[in-house]
Short mmCIF file of C-alpha atoms in Angstrom, two decimals:
data_model
loop_
_atom_site.label_atom_id
_atom_site.label_comp_id
_atom_site.label_asym_id
_atom_site.label_seq_id
_atom_site.Cartn_x
_atom_site.Cartn_y
_atom_site.Cartn_z
CA MET A 120 -11.23 36.14 -23.75
CA THR A 121 -12.17 32.30 -24.95
CA GLU A 122 -9.41 30.48 -23.57
CA VAL A 123 -9.70 26.75 -24.21
CA MET A 124 -7.81 24.85 -21.48
CA ARG A 125 -5.98 21.39 -21.93
CA GLU A 126 -5.05 18.76 -19.61
CA GLY A 127 -1.50 17.42 -20.49
CA ALA A 128 -0.24 21.12 -22.90
CA LEU A 129 3.01 21.69 -21.50
CA GLN A 130 3.23 19.11 -18.18
CA ALA A 131 5.68 20.05 -15.80
CA ARG A 132 6.12 20.96 -11.62
CA LEU A 133 6.25 24.57 -12.39
CA PRO A 134 3.55 26.24 -13.64
CA VAL A 135 4.68 26.38 -17.48
CA ARG A 136 1.62 26.20 -18.94
CA GLU A 137 0.07 29.29 -17.06
CA LEU A 138 3.47 31.29 -17.95
CA ALA A 139 2.49 30.83 -21.72
CA ARG A 140 -0.79 30.89 -21.57
CA ALA A 141 -0.30 34.80 -19.98
CA CYS A 142 2.88 36.08 -22.37
CA VAL A 143 0.59 35.10 -25.33
CA SER A 144 -2.33 36.08 -23.98
CA ALA A 145 -1.19 39.33 -23.06
CA CYS A 146 0.22 39.83 -26.75
CA ALA A 147 -3.13 38.81 -28.34
CA LEU A 148 -4.68 41.32 -26.21
CA ALA A 149 -2.40 44.14 -26.52
CA ALA A 150 -2.37 43.39 -30.55
CA ALA A 151 -6.41 43.55 -30.54
CA GLU A 152 -6.26 46.97 -28.38
CA LEU A 153 -4.01 48.50 -30.98
CA GLY A 154 -6.00 46.74 -34.33
CA ALA A 155 -9.25 48.30 -32.88
CA ARG A 156 -7.99 52.28 -32.23
CA ARG A 157 -6.08 51.91 -35.86
CA ALA A 158 -9.10 50.18 -37.20
CA GLY A 159 -11.80 52.68 -35.60
CA LEU A 160 -13.56 50.20 -34.51
CA ASP A 161 -16.40 50.60 -31.53
CA ALA A 162 -14.60 47.66 -29.57
CA VAL A 163 -11.31 45.43 -29.03
CA PRO A 164 -11.68 42.49 -30.96
CA ALA A 165 -12.50 38.99 -29.16
CA VAL A 166 -9.06 37.21 -28.07
CA THR A 167 -9.59 33.48 -28.24
CA MET A 168 -6.95 30.94 -26.45
CA ASP A 169 -6.04 27.36 -26.64
CA ASP A 170 -3.19 25.82 -24.48
CA GLY A 171 -2.95 23.21 -27.76
CA ALA A 172 -1.51 25.99 -30.05
CA VAL A 173 0.15 28.07 -27.35
CA ALA A 174 1.82 24.92 -26.19
CA THR A 175 2.87 24.23 -30.28
CA ALA A 176 4.31 26.81 -31.04
CA PHE A 177 6.45 27.42 -27.54
CA VAL A 178 8.33 24.02 -29.15
CA SER A 179 8.20 25.32 -32.19
CA GLU A 180 11.74 24.54 -33.13
CA ARG A 181 11.42 20.81 -31.93
CA HIS A 182 8.25 21.20 -34.66
CA LEU A 183 10.07 21.98 -37.62
CA LEU A 184 10.59 20.43 -40.58
CA ILE A 185 12.87 21.40 -43.75
CA ASN A 186 12.44 19.31 -46.66
CA GLY A 187 11.96 16.29 -44.06
CA ARG A 188 13.93 16.65 -42.08
CA ALA A 189 14.87 18.07 -38.45
CA PRO A 190 16.80 20.62 -36.70
CA VAL A 191 19.07 20.06 -34.33
CA ASN A 192 18.57 21.94 -31.68
CA PHE A 193 21.32 20.92 -29.02
CA ALA A 194 25.28 20.76 -30.04
CA PRO A 195 26.13 17.17 -28.35
CA LEU A 196 28.80 19.94 -25.91
CA SER A 197 25.83 21.90 -25.35
CA ARG A 198 25.24 19.81 -22.22
CA PHE A 199 25.17 19.18 -18.32
CA TRP A 200 28.52 18.01 -16.97
CA ARG A 201 28.89 16.69 -13.28
CA THR A 202 31.45 18.24 -11.25
CA ALA A 203 33.29 17.34 -8.36
CA ASP A 204 30.70 18.62 -5.67
CA GLY A 205 27.63 18.98 -8.23
CA TRP A 206 26.53 20.03 -11.81
CA VAL A 207 27.11 22.82 -14.08
CA ARG A 208 25.69 23.18 -17.93
CA THR A 209 27.78 24.56 -20.85
CA HIS A 210 25.63 26.09 -24.10
CA ALA A 211 28.13 25.53 -26.73
CA ASN A 212 26.11 24.96 -30.02
CA TYR A 213 27.78 27.76 -31.56
CA PRO A 214 31.33 27.42 -32.86
CA HIS A 215 33.06 30.18 -31.29
CA HIS A 216 31.29 29.30 -27.34
CA ARG A 217 32.52 25.29 -28.49
CA GLU A 218 36.10 26.78 -29.51
CA ARG A 219 36.00 28.55 -25.61
CA LEU A 220 34.95 25.54 -23.87
CA ILE A 221 37.70 23.61 -25.13
CA GLY A 222 40.07 26.52 -24.82
CA VAL A 223 39.64 26.72 -21.31
CA MET A 224 38.33 22.84 -20.24
CA GLY A 225 40.45 20.53 -23.22
CA PRO A 226 40.22 18.28 -25.95
CA ALA A 227 36.11 16.84 -26.16
CA ASP A 228 37.04 13.57 -25.63
CA SER A 229 38.25 14.40 -22.65
CA LEU A 230 35.75 16.36 -21.31
CA GLU A 231 33.55 14.49 -18.63
CA ALA A 232 37.31 14.50 -16.63
CA ALA A 233 38.30 17.80 -16.79
CA PHE A 234 34.91 19.38 -15.28
CA ALA A 235 34.94 15.96 -12.60
CA GLU A 236 38.35 17.52 -11.26
CA ARG A 237 36.63 20.91 -10.61
CA SER A 238 33.80 22.32 -8.69
CA ALA A 239 30.77 23.41 -10.17
CA LEU A 240 31.52 27.84 -9.32
CA GLU A 241 34.70 26.76 -10.56
CA VAL A 242 34.38 26.57 -14.06
CA GLU A 243 31.57 28.94 -14.19
CA GLU A 244 33.77 31.86 -13.40
CA THR A 245 36.43 30.24 -15.62
CA LEU A 246 34.75 29.44 -18.48
CA ASN A 247 32.58 32.99 -18.40
CA ALA A 248 36.02 35.05 -17.85
CA ALA A 249 37.13 33.08 -20.87
CA GLY A 250 34.26 34.20 -22.96
CA GLY A 251 32.47 30.54 -22.66
CA LEU A 252 29.13 29.71 -21.60
CA ALA A 253 28.58 27.78 -18.33
CA VAL A 254 26.48 27.73 -15.08
CA ALA A 255 26.44 25.94 -11.70
CA LEU A 256 23.09 24.11 -11.08
CA ARG A 257 21.71 26.13 -7.71
CA THR A 258 18.05 25.54 -5.58
CA PRO A 259 16.20 28.50 -5.36
CA GLU A 260 17.17 29.67 -2.31
CA GLU A 261 21.11 29.57 -3.35
CA TRP A 262 19.82 31.74 -5.91
CA ALA A 263 17.43 33.71 -3.92
CA ALA A 264 20.63 34.73 -1.38
CA HIS A 265 23.47 35.44 -4.91
CA GLU A 266 24.18 39.00 -5.47
CA GLN A 267 22.18 38.80 -8.65
CA GLY A 268 19.24 37.05 -7.44
CA ARG A 269 18.25 39.60 -5.32
CA ALA A 270 19.37 42.19 -7.85
CA VAL A 271 16.63 40.19 -9.55
CA ALA A 272 13.80 39.91 -7.62
CA ALA A 273 14.10 43.82 -7.17
CA ARG A 274 12.95 44.78 -10.52
CA PRO A 275 9.63 44.35 -11.75
CA LEU A 276 8.94 42.30 -14.58
CA VAL A 277 8.83 44.39 -17.55
CA GLU A 278 10.71 47.66 -16.97
CA ARG A 279 9.04 50.57 -19.32
CA GLY A 280 9.58 54.12 -18.83
CA ARG A 281 9.20 57.54 -21.05
CA LEU A 282 11.74 58.96 -23.13
CA ASP A 283 11.19 62.37 -24.26
CA SER A 284 7.84 64.75 -24.87
CA ALA A 285 7.90 63.64 -28.95
CA PRO A 286 4.10 64.47 -30.21
CA ALA A 287 1.55 62.20 -30.25
CA ARG A 288 2.35 58.95 -33.10
CA VAL A 289 0.24 59.36 -36.23
CA LEU A 290 -0.44 56.74 -38.45
CA THR A 291 -2.74 55.65 -41.17
CA PRO A 292 -5.47 53.40 -40.48
CA VAL A 293 -5.49 49.66 -41.38
CA ASP A 294 -8.47 48.11 -42.65
CA ALA A 295 -9.87 45.29 -40.62
CA ALA A 296 -9.70 42.30 -42.52
CA PRO A 297 -7.33 40.55 -42.13
CA LEU A 298 -6.60 43.57 -39.07
CA ARG A 299 -2.94 43.54 -39.33
CA PRO A 300 -2.45 46.09 -36.35
CA ALA A 301 1.43 46.30 -36.95
CA ALA A 302 1.17 47.59 -40.52
CA GLY A 303 2.69 50.12 -41.89
CA LEU A 304 5.79 49.99 -38.94
CA ARG A 305 9.30 49.55 -38.85
CA VAL A 306 11.28 47.02 -36.98
CA LEU A 307 14.84 47.07 -36.88
CA ASP A 308 15.68 43.73 -35.03
CA LEU A 309 18.56 43.31 -33.52
CA THR A 310 18.42 40.39 -31.54
CA ARG A 311 19.58 36.59 -31.93
CA VAL A 312 18.76 32.82 -30.91
CA ILE A 313 15.43 32.75 -29.51
CA ALA A 314 13.29 35.29 -27.82
CA GLY A 315 14.03 38.80 -29.48
CA PRO A 316 13.48 36.55 -33.14
CA VAL A 317 10.03 35.25 -31.44
CA ALA A 318 9.23 39.02 -30.17
CA THR A 319 9.45 40.67 -33.76
CA ARG A 320 8.01 37.06 -35.79
CA THR A 321 5.34 38.05 -33.54
CA LEU A 322 5.49 41.47 -35.08
CA ALA A 323 5.68 40.78 -38.49
CA LEU A 324 2.81 38.54 -38.48
CA LEU A 325 0.52 41.78 -37.15
CA GLY A 326 1.70 43.48 -40.14
CA ALA A 327 5.07 45.19 -39.43
CA ASP A 328 8.02 45.56 -42.16
CA VAL A 329 10.86 43.56 -39.62
CA LEU A 330 14.53 43.67 -40.81
CA ARG A 331 16.32 41.55 -39.03
CA LEU A 332 20.25 42.79 -39.26
CA ASP A 333 23.30 40.68 -38.09
CA ALA A 334 26.91 41.53 -38.48
CA PRO A 335 28.61 39.17 -41.21
CA ARG A 336 31.23 37.48 -39.14
CA LEU A 337 28.34 36.03 -36.57
CA PRO A 338 26.17 33.38 -39.20
CA GLU A 339 23.12 32.88 -37.53
CA LEU A 340 22.33 28.77 -36.74
CA PRO A 341 20.48 27.75 -39.78
CA ASP A 342 17.50 25.98 -38.77
CA GLN A 343 17.09 28.35 -35.53
CA HIS A 344 17.16 31.16 -38.49
CA ALA A 345 14.39 29.28 -40.25
CA ASP A 346 12.00 28.83 -37.47
CA THR A 347 11.94 32.38 -36.08
CA GLY A 348 12.33 34.17 -39.44
CA PHE A 349 9.13 33.60 -40.27
CA GLY A 350 7.86 37.40 -42.23
CA LYS A 351 10.40 38.81 -41.64
CA ARG A 352 13.23 39.94 -44.39
CA SER A 353 17.42 39.53 -43.54
CA ALA A 354 20.31 41.62 -44.24
CA THR A 355 24.27 41.83 -42.69
CA LEU A 356 25.80 44.43 -41.83
CA ASP A 357 29.18 45.48 -40.03
CA LEU A 358 27.61 48.60 -37.86
CA ALA A 359 31.03 50.21 -37.47
CA ALA A 360 32.11 50.29 -40.82
CA ASP A 361 28.64 50.97 -43.02
CA ARG A 362 27.32 53.58 -40.78
CA ARG A 363 25.99 55.68 -43.27
CA THR A 364 23.13 52.90 -44.27
CA PHE A 365 23.23 52.32 -40.87
CA GLU A 366 21.57 55.29 -39.91
CA GLU A 367 19.44 55.53 -42.94
CA LEU A 368 17.61 52.25 -41.37
CA LEU A 369 17.23 54.25 -38.10
CA ALA A 370 16.28 57.27 -39.04
CA ALA A 371 13.08 55.44 -40.62
CA ALA A 372 12.49 52.88 -37.69
CA ASP A 373 9.86 53.12 -35.84
CA VAL A 374 10.65 49.88 -33.65
CA VAL A 375 14.25 49.19 -32.51
CA VAL A 376 14.19 45.87 -30.85
CA THR A 377 17.97 44.89 -29.25
CA GLY A 378 19.05 41.19 -27.57
CA TYR A 379 22.53 41.49 -27.20
CA ARG A 380 24.50 41.59 -23.33
CA PRO A 381 23.36 45.36 -21.61
CA GLY A 382 25.44 48.39 -23.32
CA ALA A 383 27.12 45.86 -25.81
CA LEU A 384 25.58 48.07 -28.88
CA ASP A 385 25.94 51.45 -26.83
CA ARG A 386 29.48 52.68 -29.23
CA PHE A 387 26.72 52.50 -31.96
CA GLY A 388 24.35 55.16 -30.65
CA LEU A 389 21.76 52.33 -29.48
CA SER A 390 21.08 53.15 -26.03
CA PRO A 391 17.17 54.55 -25.38
CA GLN A 392 18.25 57.68 -25.17
CA ALA A 393 21.01 58.18 -27.81
CA LEU A 394 18.24 56.34 -30.70
CA ALA A 395 15.22 58.83 -28.61
CA GLU A 396 17.49 62.22 -29.62
CA ARG A 397 18.34 61.21 -32.99
CA ARG A 398 14.35 59.63 -33.71
CA PRO A 399 11.95 61.45 -31.94
CA GLY A 400 9.07 59.08 -31.22
CA ILE A 401 11.13 55.85 -31.10
CA VAL A 402 9.90 52.21 -29.60
CA VAL A 403 13.16 50.88 -28.02
CA ALA A 404 12.89 47.59 -27.35
CA GLN A 405 16.15 45.74 -25.32
CA LEU A 406 16.13 42.17 -24.04
CA SER A 407 18.36 40.15 -22.23
CA ALA A 408 19.31 37.06 -20.10
CA TRP A 409 20.60 37.85 -16.86
CA GLY A 410 19.37 42.10 -16.72
CA ALA A 411 20.55 45.51 -17.04
CA TYR A 412 21.73 45.16 -13.68
CA GLY A 413 23.56 42.99 -10.95
CA PRO A 414 26.92 41.76 -11.29
CA TRP A 415 25.65 39.53 -14.16
CA ARG A 416 24.82 42.28 -16.25
CA GLU A 417 27.63 41.97 -18.94
CA ARG A 418 27.53 37.91 -19.09
CA ARG A 419 26.43 36.26 -21.98
CA GLY A 420 23.39 34.27 -21.41
CA PHE A 421 20.79 31.37 -23.02
CA ASP A 422 17.33 30.31 -21.70
CA SER A 423 19.07 26.52 -20.77
CA LEU A 424 21.08 28.25 -18.29
CA VAL A 425 19.03 30.58 -16.71
CA GLN A 426 16.94 27.56 -15.97
CA VAL A 427 20.21 25.97 -14.29
CA ALA A 428 21.29 29.61 -12.22
CA THR A 429 17.85 30.42 -11.03
CA GLY A 430 17.03 26.78 -9.69
CA ILE A 431 14.28 25.96 -12.48
CA ALA A 432 16.62 22.76 -13.31
CA ALA A 433 16.58 21.63 -9.33
CA VAL A 434 13.07 21.93 -9.07
CA GLU A 435 12.37 20.36 -12.34
CA GLY A 436 14.62 17.28 -11.77
CA SER A 437 17.15 17.31 -8.47
CA VAL A 438 20.55 18.95 -7.01
CA GLU A 439 21.38 15.15 -7.95
CA GLN A 440 19.48 15.25 -11.10
CA PRO A 441 18.67 17.96 -12.69
CA GLY A 442 15.79 18.73 -15.15
CA ALA A 443 14.65 21.61 -17.77
CA LEU A 444 11.77 22.98 -18.65
CA PRO A 445 9.21 20.96 -21.35
CA ALA A 446 10.25 23.74 -23.56
CA GLN A 447 12.51 27.09 -23.70
CA ALA A 448 9.44 28.75 -22.08
CA LEU A 449 11.87 31.59 -20.72
CA ASP A 450 12.77 32.63 -24.60
CA HIS A 451 9.73 32.04 -25.94
CA GLY A 452 7.56 33.39 -22.58
CA THR A 453 9.38 36.80 -22.71
CA GLY A 454 9.51 37.36 -26.73
CA TYR A 455 5.73 37.21 -26.89
CA LEU A 456 5.72 39.91 -23.13
CA LEU A 457 8.03 41.79 -25.20
CA ALA A 458 5.89 42.01 -28.10
CA ALA A 459 2.95 42.81 -25.93
CA GLU A 460 4.86 45.66 -24.49
CA VAL A 461 6.23 47.02 -28.30
CA LEU A 462 1.86 46.67 -29.19
CA ARG A 463 1.31 48.75 -26.05
CA ALA A 464 3.88 51.53 -25.80
CA LEU A 465 2.54 51.61 -29.45
CA THR A 466 -1.16 52.42 -28.79
CA GLU A 467 0.15 54.87 -25.45
CA GLN A 468 1.82 56.79 -28.05
CA PHE A 469 -1.45 57.77 -29.87
CA ASP A 470 -2.55 59.98 -26.59
CA GLU A 471 0.61 60.50 -24.81
CA GLY A 472 3.18 60.62 -27.89
CA GLY A 473 6.96 60.38 -26.11
CA SER A 474 9.67 58.19 -26.85
CA ARG A 475 9.14 54.94 -24.81
CA PHE A 476 11.96 52.39 -23.60
CA VAL A 477 10.37 48.25 -22.88
CA ARG A 478 13.03 46.10 -21.28
CA LEU A 479 12.64 42.72 -19.92
CA ALA A 480 15.14 39.54 -19.13
CA LEU A 481 15.12 36.30 -19.04
CA ALA A 482 16.56 35.79 -15.52
CA ARG A 483 13.11 37.99 -14.00
CA THR A 484 10.30 35.19 -16.20
CA ALA A 485 11.69 33.12 -14.40
CA GLN A 486 11.31 34.53 -10.96
CA TRP A 487 7.55 35.40 -12.12
CA LEU A 488 7.68 31.55 -13.34
CA MET A 489 9.30 30.27 -9.80
CA ASN A 490 7.07 32.56 -7.35
CA GLY A 491 4.60 34.54 -9.28
CA ILE A 492 2.45 32.38 -11.08
CA PRO A 493 -0.58 30.39 -9.29
CA THR A 494 -1.39 26.68 -10.82
CA ASP A 495 -4.86 26.96 -11.85
CA SER A 496 -7.22 23.89 -13.40
CA PRO A 497 -6.25 20.80 -15.14
CA GLY A 498 -8.49 21.61 -18.18
CA ASP A 499 -11.81 20.94 -20.04
CA ALA A 500 -9.50 19.29 -22.67
CA SER A 501 -6.54 17.89 -23.37
CA TYR A 502 -3.57 18.08 -25.17
CA ASP A 503 -3.10 15.47 -27.73
CA GLY A 504 0.03 16.39 -29.94
CA PRO A 505 0.86 19.47 -32.20
CA ASP A 506 -0.72 18.35 -35.95
CA ALA A 507 -3.49 20.40 -35.25
CA TRP A 508 -1.33 24.32 -35.08
CA LEU A 509 1.00 22.72 -37.54
CA ALA A 510 1.75 24.31 -41.45
CA GLU A 511 3.50 23.31 -44.14
CA THR A 512 4.75 25.64 -47.08
CA ASP A 513 7.43 26.08 -49.98
CA SER A 514 9.72 28.68 -49.39
CA ALA A 515 13.29 29.55 -50.47
CA LEU A 516 14.75 26.53 -47.72
CA GLY A 517 12.08 24.26 -49.33
CA ARG A 518 9.91 23.09 -48.47
CA LEU A 519 8.40 23.53 -44.36
CA ARG A 520 6.58 22.29 -41.67
CA TYR A 521 6.43 24.57 -39.35
CA ALA A 522 3.88 25.78 -35.68
CA LEU A 523 1.56 27.86 -36.35
CA PRO A 524 1.61 31.86 -34.59
CA PRO A 525 -0.60 30.99 -31.21
CA VAL A 526 -1.79 34.65 -30.78
CA SER A 527 -5.83 34.60 -31.94
CA PHE A 528 -8.36 37.12 -31.91
CA ALA A 529 -11.22 38.00 -34.17
CA GLY A 530 -10.07 39.30 -37.97
CA GLY A 531 -6.69 38.65 -37.00
CA PRO A 532 -3.88 36.90 -38.96
CA THR A 533 -4.00 33.52 -38.67
CA ASP A 534 -0.11 33.36 -40.38
CA TRP A 535 2.04 34.88 -41.97
CA ALA A 536 2.72 36.52 -45.37
CA ARG A 537 5.32 34.98 -46.20
CA PRO A 538 8.33 32.31 -45.04
CA PRO A 539 11.29 32.75 -44.25
CA GLY A 540 14.53 33.03 -46.34
CA PRO A 541 18.15 32.46 -46.06
CA TRP A 542 19.92 34.10 -43.44
CA GLY A 543 21.78 37.37 -44.99
CA ALA A 544 19.83 37.28 -48.36
CA ASP A 545 17.88 40.55 -48.27
CA PRO A 546 19.43 44.11 -48.64
CA ALA A 547 19.59 45.93 -45.65
CA ARG A 548 17.00 48.46 -46.59
CA TRP A 549 13.10 48.71 -45.94
CA ALA A 550 10.97 47.11 -47.73
#
């Protein structure tokens, strides 16, 4: 692997640059290995890793321009609030989360006073019980002693397994130029926000037919959807009301990626075991904020909140003035790792068969960042900004400026085959 390490990329107290590089490298190598297998190559194509490309991609949502307009990444009520004994961070980007926040804490113009009257843990528990999103600031030591922190630390970074004895996967050969390892594969994308959509955006780059499905009543934030929608199609479907269409999509899917709370989609037959029974040979990839275990397994969560709970915000700032990572690195890093594990599972199926599942959690990636990644040398070049890794294209959304993909290997794709389209504009069927 050829690496270009750049000083100044993703600067932080924690080894964010190293985490980002490791996640993207794992994905690029898994893609190259699958591509070599499908193209009948004698050797795995060489992987190239450039900190500049990685750093730019890890803040892709900040570089996006739509007709020259910069996106809004955080709503005004998604922020830190001082409480009677510390700090909490809220997440209210979505209208329904904002409504729950105001419903519990009072009008928006009096929130500072309302937070200041309560303890951080009281706010955390009250808002979560109401379906809102707030997390109390904790130190790394406090998180390590917390029941959820202990549950997360006891699990591997990547959980993976075999679900049955389905026969070995048979895939048609692919061309070596450009080498698209996932060509012909159908990926059903049931994810939202950043981590899951980054994973499926990467699979789309590598040639997969990615169909994202959303409930009609839960529209995605338009700018967020544009940033992570490259290479995909987007449709809406009521999984309960239109069961026939949903089952037809599942019957032809090779990969199902879910990003909702653990167990939230089980009633639709989307647990790994249920999917393997109906579609032997499937690869099921699951992503959550807090993990599928512990007392917080059913809680909602986002990257910014996981940073606060796990002690990252205290390390990047202090308990008196919390900080944040230079990117939503838990989201982006976990997304590339999830894509890597899907590719690895597909490669293993060539020889061993079996339906497969892989599972990751933002909180476990945070644990890895805090305790498992050594800091390397400053680098042999500098990061002078993102310009070299940005591109522009026309789309149905307008003129887009966007970050190029960081996954790079010899003969592989350097850009997505199609720009994003409007949310929900495509039919709920395979191409």
